[in-house]
Amino acid sequence: MKRRHALGWTALLLKAPDTLAAPGAPGQASIIAVRVWPAQEYTRVTIESDQPLSTRHFLIEAPHRLVIDVDGLELSPGLRELIGKVKADDPYISGVRVGQNTPTVVRIVLDLRQPVAPQIFTLGPVAAYKHRLVFDLRPKVETDPLLALVQDGERKPAPAAAPSSTQRAEAAASAVNDALGDLIQKIERPPAPSPAPALPPPAPPAAASRPPAPAAPAPSTEPKIDRLIIIALDPGHGGEDPGAIGPSGLREKDVVLAVAHKLRERLTANPNIRVLMTRDADFFVPLHERVRKARRVQADLFVSIHADAFITPQARGASVFVLSDGAATSAAARWMADRENAADMVGGVNVGAATKDANVLRALLDMSTTAQIKDSLKLGGEVLGQIGKVGKLHKPRVEQAGFAVLKAPDIPSILVETAFISNPEEEKKLRDPEYQDELVDALATGIARYFAKNPPMARKRSTTL
């Protein structure tokens, strides 16, 4: 039996694997948990253990498979759970096989639906996690996000019947869309012609038989895509990073994603608006990648959505933050920025792959100018004023701190802390769909008021990245 089992892996063993990490600590590691995070952008597989694991991996074609050998490990029921974690609609994984290749090596074979560019790396203990072994399965060719936005806008989904409880929200949405529509019409409408000189006397009747002179050509207009308003919505955290967790277990990553989906629906009811979601499902996105996504589509605004938390349950109220070009405006703002900037460590950023991007982007991110911060303060003021109408504010003014996710040098950017999820009363409100609708009304109205005073077409946007 052992001989037949070994022969079954012979073909795979003949491949020369790539060494990924140094050998792990002596002794057998125990599996704590296995998790799979499927998404259209990429699928992440995480194996959490009590000791660091070292791996080797290689790809096989026809059919496409990813083979990972994990050293210092014995097959266990916890590891076998990985087979049942793969969902039928996973865009990248069609199946998983796990076997004991040698007494100290477990072989994992991922059957793939498409060619991938895998990133496999390890993470040390942080927050509630022990050692993690991570497989990120990304497509070989990255999709064009701007093209995807245009195509998404061209689709005309059939209107769904709305329940009566949403009539108030629909009325508010209509008002917001009317305001944005009026603004965009002003942008698209060519300027009124200057008064013409007095016309000469009418021509004799004989001239009437002549063909009329050709009409003057209409003023040239920019391509339609340049007249679209593009808004980047950034639901915080996701995937391995749950964000703050409320007293009853409500997770920040879930509630902010729900609010972002509702806000996207509200804004895109206007055909001239496109919304980029930095994540539209439960998966992790590094902070620098959120900024890069917004810049790739030349977004007019960047709105990061979060739910606050503090060490005591009494803290309450919503806040709006923008980037600071120096010290934070308060100790609380600095503490909040430090907490949000730690998301990469909890979510699990691939430091090796991110180093190149970080070096390329650092100069751009450090170019965040006074003008960008000034525009961000204007946007933040409008949004804070509207949020204050639907709930308590934590601070009556827009605060500033060094949030990494707000460092797009050419995009007005704000971070909204919708409420304190650590406060039992505010956690209950954040869970309530009707309160979420009121919050979306406030965000959309604040955005509309900002655009009404600061037309996006008047601003030159960078074409880098």
Tab-separated table of C-alpha atoms in Angstrom:
chain	number	residue	atom	x	y	z
A	1	MET	CA	0.000	0.000	0.000
A	2	LYS	CA	2.817	2.397	0.933
A	3	ARG	CA	4.573	1.558	-2.358
A	4	ARG	CA	1.424	2.329	-4.390
A	5	HIS	CA	0.925	5.559	-2.483
A	6	ALA	CA	4.499	6.658	-3.208
A	7	LEU	CA	4.183	5.811	-6.900
A	8	GLY	CA	1.090	7.962	-7.127
A	9	TRP	CA	3.181	11.031	-6.397
A	10	THR	CA	6.221	10.100	-8.514
A	11	ALA	CA	5.340	12.359	-11.452
A	12	LEU	CA	4.964	15.357	-9.194
A	13	LEU	CA	8.148	14.639	-7.280
A	14	LEU	CA	10.173	14.669	-10.489
A	15	LYS	CA	9.539	18.389	-10.779
A	16	ALA	CA	12.195	20.646	-9.228
A	17	PRO	CA	10.355	22.727	-6.601
A	18	ASP	CA	11.229	26.285	-5.670
A	19	THR	CA	12.459	26.703	-2.110
A	20	LEU	CA	10.296	29.329	-0.441
A	21	ALA	CA	11.495	29.587	3.132
A	22	ALA	CA	14.194	28.401	5.491
A	23	PRO	CA	13.563	25.119	7.307
A	24	GLY	CA	11.141	25.433	10.190
A	25	ALA	CA	11.819	24.750	13.839
A	26	PRO	CA	12.417	21.112	14.806
A	27	GLY	CA	9.375	19.081	15.789
A	28	GLN	CA	5.962	18.675	14.238
A	29	ALA	CA	3.676	21.682	13.930
A	30	SER	CA	-0.011	21.508	14.830
A	31	ILE	CA	-2.704	23.043	12.645
A	32	ILE	CA	-4.872	25.620	14.398
A	33	ALA	CA	-7.165	26.622	11.512
A	34	VAL	CA	-7.467	26.667	7.731
A	35	ARG	CA	-9.307	29.430	5.895
A	36	VAL	CA	-10.158	30.211	2.256
A	37	TRP	CA	-11.071	33.738	1.067
A	38	PRO	CA	-12.382	33.565	-2.530
A	39	ALA	CA	-12.867	36.723	-4.603
A	40	GLN	CA	-12.779	37.754	-8.249
A	41	GLU	CA	-9.592	39.719	-7.621
A	42	TYR	CA	-7.739	36.805	-6.034
A	43	THR	CA	-8.261	33.842	-3.727
A	44	ARG	CA	-6.304	33.519	-0.484
A	45	VAL	CA	-5.703	30.246	1.370
A	46	THR	CA	-4.383	30.478	4.946
A	47	ILE	CA	-3.017	27.684	7.115
A	48	GLU	CA	-2.524	28.749	10.730
A	49	SER	CA	-0.207	26.700	12.935
A	50	ASP	CA	1.498	26.812	16.316
A	51	GLN	CA	4.950	26.734	14.710
A	52	PRO	CA	6.363	28.319	11.539
A	53	LEU	CA	6.090	26.184	8.413
A	54	SER	CA	8.454	26.036	5.448
A	55	THR	CA	7.302	25.167	1.946
A	56	ARG	CA	8.328	24.409	-1.600
A	57	HIS	CA	5.964	24.824	-4.530
A	58	PHE	CA	5.706	24.408	-8.297
A	59	LEU	CA	3.100	24.773	-11.033
A	60	ILE	CA	1.871	22.117	-13.469
A	61	GLU	CA	-0.076	22.704	-16.682
A	62	ALA	CA	-2.677	20.672	-18.567
A	63	PRO	CA	-4.562	20.755	-16.318
A	64	HIS	CA	-3.388	23.690	-14.239
A	65	ARG	CA	-2.345	22.761	-10.712
A	66	LEU	CA	-0.342	24.308	-7.894
A	67	VAL	CA	1.624	21.852	-5.762
A	68	ILE	CA	2.823	22.872	-2.295
A	69	ASP	CA	5.024	20.694	-0.082
A	70	VAL	CA	4.824	21.709	3.581
A	71	ASP	CA	7.732	20.552	5.754
A	72	GLY	CA	7.510	19.574	9.402
A	73	LEU	CA	3.871	18.591	9.238
A	74	GLU	CA	1.732	15.500	9.586
A	75	LEU	CA	-1.669	15.071	7.971
A	76	SER	CA	-4.376	15.862	10.510
A	77	PRO	CA	-8.169	16.263	10.562
A	78	GLY	CA	-7.668	20.038	10.839
A	79	LEU	CA	-5.664	20.117	7.626
A	80	ARG	CA	-8.175	17.881	5.843
A	81	GLU	CA	-10.788	20.558	6.509
A	82	LEU	CA	-9.151	22.544	3.710
A	83	ILE	CA	-10.885	20.268	1.191
A	84	GLY	CA	-14.331	21.327	2.374
A	85	LYS	CA	-13.460	25.023	2.578
A	86	VAL	CA	-13.323	25.511	-1.205
A	87	LYS	CA	-16.601	26.886	-2.544
A	88	ALA	CA	-18.159	25.796	-5.815
A	89	ASP	CA	-18.023	29.340	-7.208
A	90	ASP	CA	-14.382	29.997	-6.322
A	91	PRO	CA	-12.916	31.786	-9.379
A	92	TYR	CA	-9.497	30.147	-9.030
A	93	ILE	CA	-9.723	26.808	-7.193
A	94	SER	CA	-11.817	23.898	-8.438
A	95	GLY	CA	-10.629	21.376	-5.875
A	96	VAL	CA	-8.030	20.449	-3.256
A	97	ARG	CA	-6.150	17.234	-2.544
A	98	VAL	CA	-4.062	16.679	0.580
A	99	GLY	CA	-1.750	13.739	1.298
A	100	GLN	CA	1.200	12.657	3.434
A	101	ASN	CA	4.034	12.684	0.901
A	102	THR	CA	6.767	11.648	3.382
A	103	PRO	CA	6.608	11.149	7.158
A	104	THR	CA	7.369	14.840	7.676
A	105	VAL	CA	6.035	16.445	4.484
A	106	VAL	CA	2.398	17.091	3.581
A	107	ARG	CA	1.635	17.703	-0.082
A	108	ILE	CA	-1.250	20.019	-1.029
A	109	VAL	CA	-2.432	20.055	-4.643
A	110	LEU	CA	-4.737	22.870	-5.713
A	111	ASP	CA	-6.664	22.164	-8.921
A	112	LEU	CA	-6.969	25.506	-10.704
A	113	ARG	CA	-9.684	26.932	-12.927
A	114	GLN	CA	-7.238	29.256	-14.710
A	115	PRO	CA	-3.501	30.004	-14.883
A	116	VAL	CA	-2.329	31.901	-11.818
A	117	ALA	CA	0.672	33.851	-10.581
A	118	PRO	CA	0.880	32.472	-7.039
A	119	GLN	CA	2.376	34.319	-4.107
A	120	ILE	CA	3.237	32.036	-1.178
A	121	PHE	CA	4.612	33.512	2.024
A	122	THR	CA	4.637	33.187	5.801
A	123	LEU	CA	3.486	35.572	8.524
A	124	GLY	CA	4.612	35.710	12.134
A	125	PRO	CA	2.222	35.892	15.091
A	126	VAL	CA	0.189	39.104	15.313
A	127	ALA	CA	-3.042	40.069	17.062
A	128	ALA	CA	-5.100	36.886	17.583
A	129	TYR	CA	-3.161	34.888	14.985
A	130	LYS	CA	-0.289	32.459	15.451
A	131	HIS	CA	1.998	31.520	12.542
A	132	ARG	CA	0.329	31.711	9.127
A	133	LEU	CA	1.217	30.141	5.797
A	134	VAL	CA	-0.523	32.051	2.994
A	135	PHE	CA	-1.210	31.157	-0.651
A	136	ASP	CA	-2.436	34.086	-2.770
A	137	LEU	CA	-3.715	32.934	-6.171
A	138	ARG	CA	-3.780	35.913	-8.513
A	139	PRO	CA	-4.509	36.043	-12.251
A	140	LYS	CA	-1.528	36.165	-14.570
A	141	VAL	CA	-2.956	39.224	-16.354
A	142	GLU	CA	-4.413	42.030	-14.268
A	143	THR	CA	-7.727	43.396	-15.532
A	144	ASP	CA	-8.023	47.020	-16.646
A	145	PRO	CA	-10.041	48.688	-13.845
A	146	LEU	CA	-11.070	51.713	-15.909
A	147	LEU	CA	-12.426	49.515	-18.691
A	148	ALA	CA	-14.296	47.457	-16.112
A	149	LEU	CA	-15.930	50.614	-14.743
A	150	VAL	CA	-17.085	51.706	-18.190
A	151	GLN	CA	-18.464	48.269	-19.023
A	152	ASP	CA	-20.208	48.084	-15.679
A	153	GLY	CA	-21.963	51.363	-16.406
A	154	GLU	CA	-23.119	50.122	-19.807
A	155	ARG	CA	-24.991	47.213	-18.240
A	156	LYS	CA	-28.607	48.066	-17.515
A	157	PRO	CA	-29.862	45.768	-14.769
A	158	ALA	CA	-33.602	45.266	-14.524
A	159	PRO	CA	-35.066	47.347	-11.688
A	160	ALA	CA	-36.039	45.260	-8.690
A	161	ALA	CA	-39.238	45.834	-6.769
A	162	ALA	CA	-38.328	47.819	-3.661
A	163	PRO	CA	-40.009	47.091	-0.333
A	164	SER	CA	-42.113	49.878	1.117
A	165	SER	CA	-39.631	50.396	3.967
A	166	THR	CA	-37.107	51.824	1.497
A	167	GLN	CA	-39.324	54.548	0.059
A	168	ARG	CA	-37.749	57.198	2.278
A	169	ALA	CA	-34.267	56.155	1.215
A	170	GLU	CA	-35.303	56.221	-2.442
A	171	ALA	CA	-36.632	59.750	-2.086
A	172	ALA	CA	-33.353	60.863	-0.555
A	173	ALA	CA	-31.440	59.081	-3.299
A	174	SER	CA	-33.501	60.857	-5.945
A	175	ALA	CA	-32.716	64.228	-4.394
A	176	VAL	CA	-28.992	63.463	-4.305
A	177	ASN	CA	-28.959	62.169	-7.863
A	178	ASP	CA	-30.854	65.254	-9.065
A	179	ALA	CA	-28.210	67.468	-7.488
A	180	LEU	CA	-25.392	65.498	-9.097
A	181	GLY	CA	-27.258	65.350	-12.391
A	182	ASP	CA	-27.689	69.115	-12.474
A	183	LEU	CA	-23.993	69.521	-11.773
A	184	ILE	CA	-22.932	67.140	-14.545
A	185	GLN	CA	-25.285	68.818	-17.028
A	186	LYS	CA	-23.582	72.126	-16.267
A	187	ILE	CA	-20.218	70.518	-16.837
A	188	GLU	CA	-21.265	68.945	-20.139
A	189	ARG	CA	-23.238	71.922	-21.477
A	190	PRO	CA	-21.031	74.074	-23.767
A	191	PRO	CA	-20.636	77.699	-22.677
A	192	ALA	CA	-23.234	80.120	-23.956
A	193	PRO	CA	-22.069	81.948	-27.094
A	194	SER	CA	-21.069	85.591	-26.737
A	195	PRO	CA	-23.633	88.134	-27.991
A	196	ALA	CA	-23.554	88.333	-31.795
A	197	PRO	CA	-23.365	91.662	-33.653
A	198	ALA	CA	-26.519	93.096	-35.175
A	199	LEU	CA	-27.710	91.094	-38.174
A	200	PRO	CA	-27.635	92.729	-41.638
A	201	PRO	CA	-30.939	93.486	-43.386
A	202	PRO	CA	-32.755	90.471	-44.865
A	203	ALA	CA	-31.538	89.330	-48.280
A	204	PRO	CA	-33.706	89.929	-51.387
A	205	PRO	CA	-36.290	87.203	-52.142
A	206	ALA	CA	-34.115	85.792	-54.924
A	207	ALA	CA	-31.530	84.831	-52.380
A	208	ALA	CA	-34.024	82.559	-50.711
A	209	SER	CA	-33.477	79.951	-53.448
A	210	ARG	CA	-29.841	79.600	-52.515
A	211	PRO	CA	-28.971	76.704	-50.244
A	212	PRO	CA	-28.384	77.826	-46.658
A	213	ALA	CA	-24.819	78.207	-45.521
A	214	PRO	CA	-23.550	75.201	-43.623
A	215	ALA	CA	-23.979	75.486	-39.877
A	216	ALA	CA	-20.891	76.169	-37.843
A	217	PRO	CA	-19.517	73.010	-36.347
A	218	ALA	CA	-20.438	72.419	-32.723
A	219	PRO	CA	-17.646	72.972	-30.232
A	220	SER	CA	-15.592	69.841	-29.771
A	221	THR	CA	-16.311	67.926	-26.608
A	222	GLU	CA	-14.094	65.608	-24.623
A	223	PRO	CA	-14.672	61.865	-24.776
A	224	LYS	CA	-17.508	60.697	-22.585
A	225	ILE	CA	-15.218	58.889	-20.183
A	226	ASP	CA	-13.573	62.191	-19.242
A	227	ARG	CA	-16.944	63.563	-18.194
A	228	LEU	CA	-17.718	60.742	-15.820
A	229	ILE	CA	-17.373	61.294	-12.120
A	230	ILE	CA	-15.373	58.425	-10.626
A	231	ILE	CA	-15.610	57.864	-6.886
A	232	ALA	CA	-13.435	55.328	-5.064
A	233	LEU	CA	-15.149	53.719	-2.072
A	234	ASP	CA	-12.845	51.907	0.313
A	235	PRO	CA	-14.509	49.563	2.827
A	236	GLY	CA	-11.856	49.091	5.489
A	237	HIS	CA	-10.241	45.817	6.561
A	238	GLY	CA	-11.514	42.506	5.089
A	239	GLY	CA	-10.464	38.889	4.835
A	240	GLU	CA	-7.965	37.956	7.527
A	241	ASP	CA	-8.405	41.401	9.089
A	242	PRO	CA	-11.848	41.693	10.773
A	243	GLY	CA	-11.215	45.222	12.022
A	244	ALA	CA	-12.823	46.166	15.322
A	245	ILE	CA	-15.371	43.770	16.841
A	246	GLY	CA	-18.385	44.997	18.804
A	247	PRO	CA	-19.654	43.653	22.139
A	248	SER	CA	-22.159	41.344	20.428
A	249	GLY	CA	-19.682	40.184	17.761
A	250	LEU	CA	-20.460	42.583	14.888
A	251	ARG	CA	-17.322	42.862	12.772
A	252	GLU	CA	-16.175	46.171	11.346
A	253	LYS	CA	-15.249	44.614	7.994
A	254	ASP	CA	-18.827	43.372	7.497
A	255	VAL	CA	-20.739	46.514	8.408
A	256	VAL	CA	-18.521	48.873	6.383
A	257	LEU	CA	-18.832	46.616	3.339
A	258	ALA	CA	-22.627	46.708	3.659
A	259	VAL	CA	-22.591	50.522	3.887
A	260	ALA	CA	-20.237	50.785	0.887
A	261	HIS	CA	-22.479	48.554	-1.244
A	262	LYS	CA	-25.494	50.707	-0.419
A	263	LEU	CA	-23.584	53.890	-1.147
A	264	ARG	CA	-22.381	52.507	-4.483
A	265	GLU	CA	-25.974	51.667	-5.431
A	266	ARG	CA	-27.092	55.156	-4.442
A	267	LEU	CA	-24.384	56.955	-6.403
A	268	THR	CA	-24.491	54.812	-9.537
A	269	ALA	CA	-28.212	55.436	-9.924
A	270	ASN	CA	-26.876	58.473	-11.769
A	271	PRO	CA	-25.652	57.229	-15.194
A	272	ASN	CA	-22.751	59.684	-15.207
A	273	ILE	CA	-21.184	58.313	-12.042
A	274	ARG	CA	-18.927	55.286	-11.724
A	275	VAL	CA	-17.864	53.800	-8.407
A	276	LEU	CA	-14.697	51.804	-7.837
A	277	MET	CA	-14.804	49.543	-4.781
A	278	THR	CA	-11.340	48.761	-3.458
A	279	ARG	CA	-12.961	45.529	-2.263
A	280	ASP	CA	-16.500	44.364	-3.036
A	281	ALA	CA	-16.335	41.135	-1.031
A	282	ASP	CA	-14.685	39.732	2.077
A	283	PHE	CA	-11.010	39.724	1.128
A	284	PHE	CA	-7.913	41.601	2.244
A	285	VAL	CA	-6.446	44.546	0.301
A	286	PRO	CA	-3.138	46.133	1.432
A	287	LEU	CA	-3.262	49.832	2.207
A	288	HIS	CA	-0.925	50.880	-0.622
A	289	GLU	CA	-2.971	48.784	-3.071
A	290	ARG	CA	-6.151	50.647	-2.110
A	291	VAL	CA	-4.429	53.913	-3.035
A	292	ARG	CA	-3.069	52.432	-6.265
A	293	LYS	CA	-6.513	51.238	-7.325
A	294	ALA	CA	-7.973	54.715	-6.947
A	295	ARG	CA	-5.135	56.295	-8.888
A	296	ARG	CA	-5.355	53.772	-11.735
A	297	VAL	CA	-8.915	54.876	-12.506
A	298	GLN	CA	-8.062	58.562	-11.873
A	299	ALA	CA	-10.728	58.810	-9.197
A	300	ASP	CA	-12.190	62.213	-8.391
A	301	LEU	CA	-12.700	61.287	-4.730
A	302	PHE	CA	-11.528	58.612	-2.299
A	303	VAL	CA	-13.809	57.751	0.634
A	304	SER	CA	-12.575	55.154	3.141
A	305	ILE	CA	-15.329	53.781	5.395
A	306	HIS	CA	-14.627	52.427	8.886
A	307	ALA	CA	-16.227	51.875	12.301
A	308	ASP	CA	-14.377	53.259	15.287
A	309	ALA	CA	-13.401	51.433	18.474
A	310	PHE	CA	-11.872	52.363	21.789
A	311	ILE	CA	-10.732	50.616	24.955
A	312	THR	CA	-13.815	51.792	26.863
A	313	PRO	CA	-17.419	51.307	25.684
A	314	GLN	CA	-18.427	54.884	26.531
A	315	ALA	CA	-16.741	56.465	23.491
A	316	ARG	CA	-19.275	57.352	20.802
A	317	GLY	CA	-19.919	59.447	17.724
A	318	ALA	CA	-18.842	59.626	14.090
A	319	SER	CA	-15.631	61.251	12.861
A	320	VAL	CA	-14.096	62.358	9.567
A	321	PHE	CA	-10.332	62.379	9.029
A	322	VAL	CA	-8.056	63.703	6.307
A	323	LEU	CA	-4.322	63.439	5.853
A	324	SER	CA	-2.002	65.592	7.929
A	325	ASP	CA	1.155	67.153	6.482
A	326	GLY	CA	2.629	67.275	9.966
A	327	ALA	CA	1.558	66.226	13.429
A	328	ALA	CA	-1.905	64.854	14.082
A	329	THR	CA	-4.515	67.339	15.275
A	330	SER	CA	-5.066	65.333	18.468
A	331	ALA	CA	-3.693	62.371	20.374
A	332	ALA	CA	-6.881	60.463	19.548
A	333	ALA	CA	-6.396	61.125	15.825
A	334	ARG	CA	-2.807	59.886	16.016
A	335	TRP	CA	-3.908	56.771	17.919
A	336	MET	CA	-6.611	56.104	15.330
A	337	ALA	CA	-4.172	56.459	12.432
A	338	ASP	CA	-1.730	54.068	14.086
A	339	ARG	CA	-4.509	51.523	14.581
A	340	GLU	CA	-5.738	51.720	10.984
A	341	ASN	CA	-2.191	51.681	9.589
A	342	ALA	CA	-1.593	48.374	11.394
A	343	ALA	CA	-4.192	46.696	9.145
A	344	ASP	CA	-1.476	45.369	6.829
A	345	MET	CA	0.111	43.345	9.621
A	346	VAL	CA	-3.189	41.794	10.706
A	347	GLY	CA	-4.557	41.278	7.201
A	348	GLY	CA	-1.321	39.710	6.059
A	349	VAL	CA	0.552	41.740	3.447
A	350	ASN	CA	3.147	39.918	1.366
A	351	VAL	CA	6.153	42.009	2.326
A	352	GLY	CA	8.385	40.517	-0.359
A	353	ALA	CA	6.000	41.347	-3.204
A	354	ALA	CA	5.053	44.720	-1.753
A	355	THR	CA	8.626	45.980	-1.386
A	356	LYS	CA	9.001	46.807	-5.079
A	357	ASP	CA	5.657	48.595	-5.220
A	358	ALA	CA	6.443	50.452	-2.014
A	359	ASN	CA	9.741	51.731	-3.378
A	360	VAL	CA	8.095	52.912	-6.590
A	361	LEU	CA	5.155	54.550	-4.844
A	362	ARG	CA	6.913	56.113	-1.879
A	363	ALA	CA	7.921	59.249	-3.771
A	364	LEU	CA	4.390	59.669	-5.136
A	365	LEU	CA	2.770	59.114	-1.763
A	366	ASP	CA	5.110	61.638	-0.161
A	367	MET	CA	4.017	64.174	-2.776
A	368	SER	CA	0.650	64.646	-1.065
A	369	THR	CA	0.419	68.372	-1.454
A	370	THR	CA	-1.149	71.155	0.523
A	371	ALA	CA	-3.692	71.503	-2.287
A	372	GLN	CA	-4.795	67.873	-1.940
A	373	ILE	CA	-5.197	68.270	1.809
A	374	LYS	CA	-7.110	71.521	1.312
A	375	ASP	CA	-9.563	69.813	-1.071
A	376	SER	CA	-9.858	66.875	1.320
A	377	LEU	CA	-10.782	69.251	4.142
A	378	LYS	CA	-13.526	70.734	1.980
A	379	LEU	CA	-14.918	67.276	1.221
A	380	GLY	CA	-14.592	66.222	4.847
A	381	GLY	CA	-16.420	69.325	6.032
A	382	GLU	CA	-19.384	68.665	3.756
A	383	VAL	CA	-19.612	64.999	4.774
A	384	LEU	CA	-19.178	65.711	8.493
A	385	GLY	CA	-21.932	68.320	8.359
A	386	GLN	CA	-24.357	65.786	6.871
A	387	ILE	CA	-23.389	62.937	9.209
A	388	GLY	CA	-24.022	65.243	12.160
A	389	LYS	CA	-27.686	65.383	11.103
A	390	VAL	CA	-28.226	61.632	11.545
A	391	GLY	CA	-26.132	60.883	14.632
A	392	LYS	CA	-23.775	62.185	17.271
A	393	LEU	CA	-20.365	63.464	16.254
A	394	HIS	CA	-17.268	62.455	18.203
A	395	LYS	CA	-15.539	65.723	17.285
A	396	PRO	CA	-17.215	68.794	15.737
A	397	ARG	CA	-14.442	69.319	13.212
A	398	VAL	CA	-12.534	67.343	10.601
A	399	GLU	CA	-9.396	65.880	12.152
A	400	GLN	CA	-6.035	65.180	10.544
A	401	ALA	CA	-3.481	62.412	11.007
A	402	GLY	CA	-1.030	60.306	8.978
A	403	PHE	CA	-3.403	57.686	7.571
A	404	ALA	CA	-1.533	55.664	4.944
A	405	VAL	CA	-4.698	55.012	2.950
A	406	LEU	CA	-5.252	58.752	2.387
A	407	LYS	CA	-1.905	59.398	0.693
A	408	ALA	CA	-3.023	59.722	-2.922
A	409	PRO	CA	-1.252	62.944	-3.969
A	410	ASP	CA	-3.878	63.984	-6.511
A	411	ILE	CA	-7.206	62.738	-5.087
A	412	PRO	CA	-9.213	64.447	-2.333
A	413	SER	CA	-9.390	61.682	0.282
A	414	ILE	CA	-11.280	61.240	3.541
A	415	LEU	CA	-11.651	58.471	6.096
A	416	VAL	CA	-15.074	58.232	7.757
A	417	GLU	CA	-15.455	56.538	11.123
A	418	THR	CA	-19.195	55.897	11.019
A	419	ALA	CA	-19.631	55.252	14.767
A	420	PHE	CA	-17.995	53.474	17.688
A	421	ILE	CA	-18.647	49.778	17.169
A	422	SER	CA	-17.225	49.247	20.664
A	423	ASN	CA	-20.199	51.180	22.098
A	424	PRO	CA	-23.178	48.774	22.562
A	425	GLU	CA	-25.738	51.392	21.502
A	426	GLU	CA	-23.820	52.445	18.418
A	427	GLU	CA	-23.060	48.825	17.498
A	428	LYS	CA	-26.823	48.224	17.483
A	429	LYS	CA	-27.313	51.225	15.191
A	430	LEU	CA	-24.605	50.066	12.809
A	431	ARG	CA	-26.351	46.706	12.536
A	432	ASP	CA	-29.694	48.381	11.708
A	433	PRO	CA	-30.334	48.577	7.911
A	434	GLU	CA	-32.436	51.731	8.355
A	435	TYR	CA	-29.629	53.531	10.153
A	436	GLN	CA	-27.264	52.375	7.414
A	437	ASP	CA	-29.637	53.978	4.895
A	438	GLU	CA	-29.586	57.257	6.844
A	439	LEU	CA	-25.804	57.129	6.928
A	440	VAL	CA	-25.680	56.519	3.176
A	441	ASP	CA	-28.023	59.484	2.647
A	442	ALA	CA	-25.634	61.675	4.603
A	443	LEU	CA	-22.532	60.467	2.766
A	444	ALA	CA	-24.128	60.849	-0.667
A	445	THR	CA	-25.474	64.311	0.110
A	446	GLY	CA	-22.111	65.450	1.437
A	447	ILE	CA	-20.434	64.207	-1.749
A	448	ALA	CA	-23.020	65.981	-3.898
A	449	ARG	CA	-22.564	69.255	-2.015
A	450	TYR	CA	-18.794	69.010	-2.434
A	451	PHE	CA	-19.079	68.481	-6.190
A	452	ALA	CA	-21.559	71.347	-6.514
A	453	LYS	CA	-18.909	73.692	-5.117
A	454	ASN	CA	-15.838	71.976	-6.601
A	455	PRO	CA	-16.567	70.676	-10.119
A	456	PRO	CA	-14.295	67.695	-10.784
A	457	MET	CA	-13.528	68.632	-14.376
A	458	ALA	CA	-11.716	71.748	-13.273
A	459	ARG	CA	-9.024	69.661	-11.604
A	460	LYS	CA	-6.106	68.142	-13.518
A	461	ARG	CA	-5.455	64.554	-12.595
A	462	SER	CA	-2.242	62.604	-12.793
A	463	THR	CA	-1.997	59.859	-15.383
A	464	THR	CA	0.783	57.941	-13.608
A	465	LEU	CA	0.212	54.399	-12.385
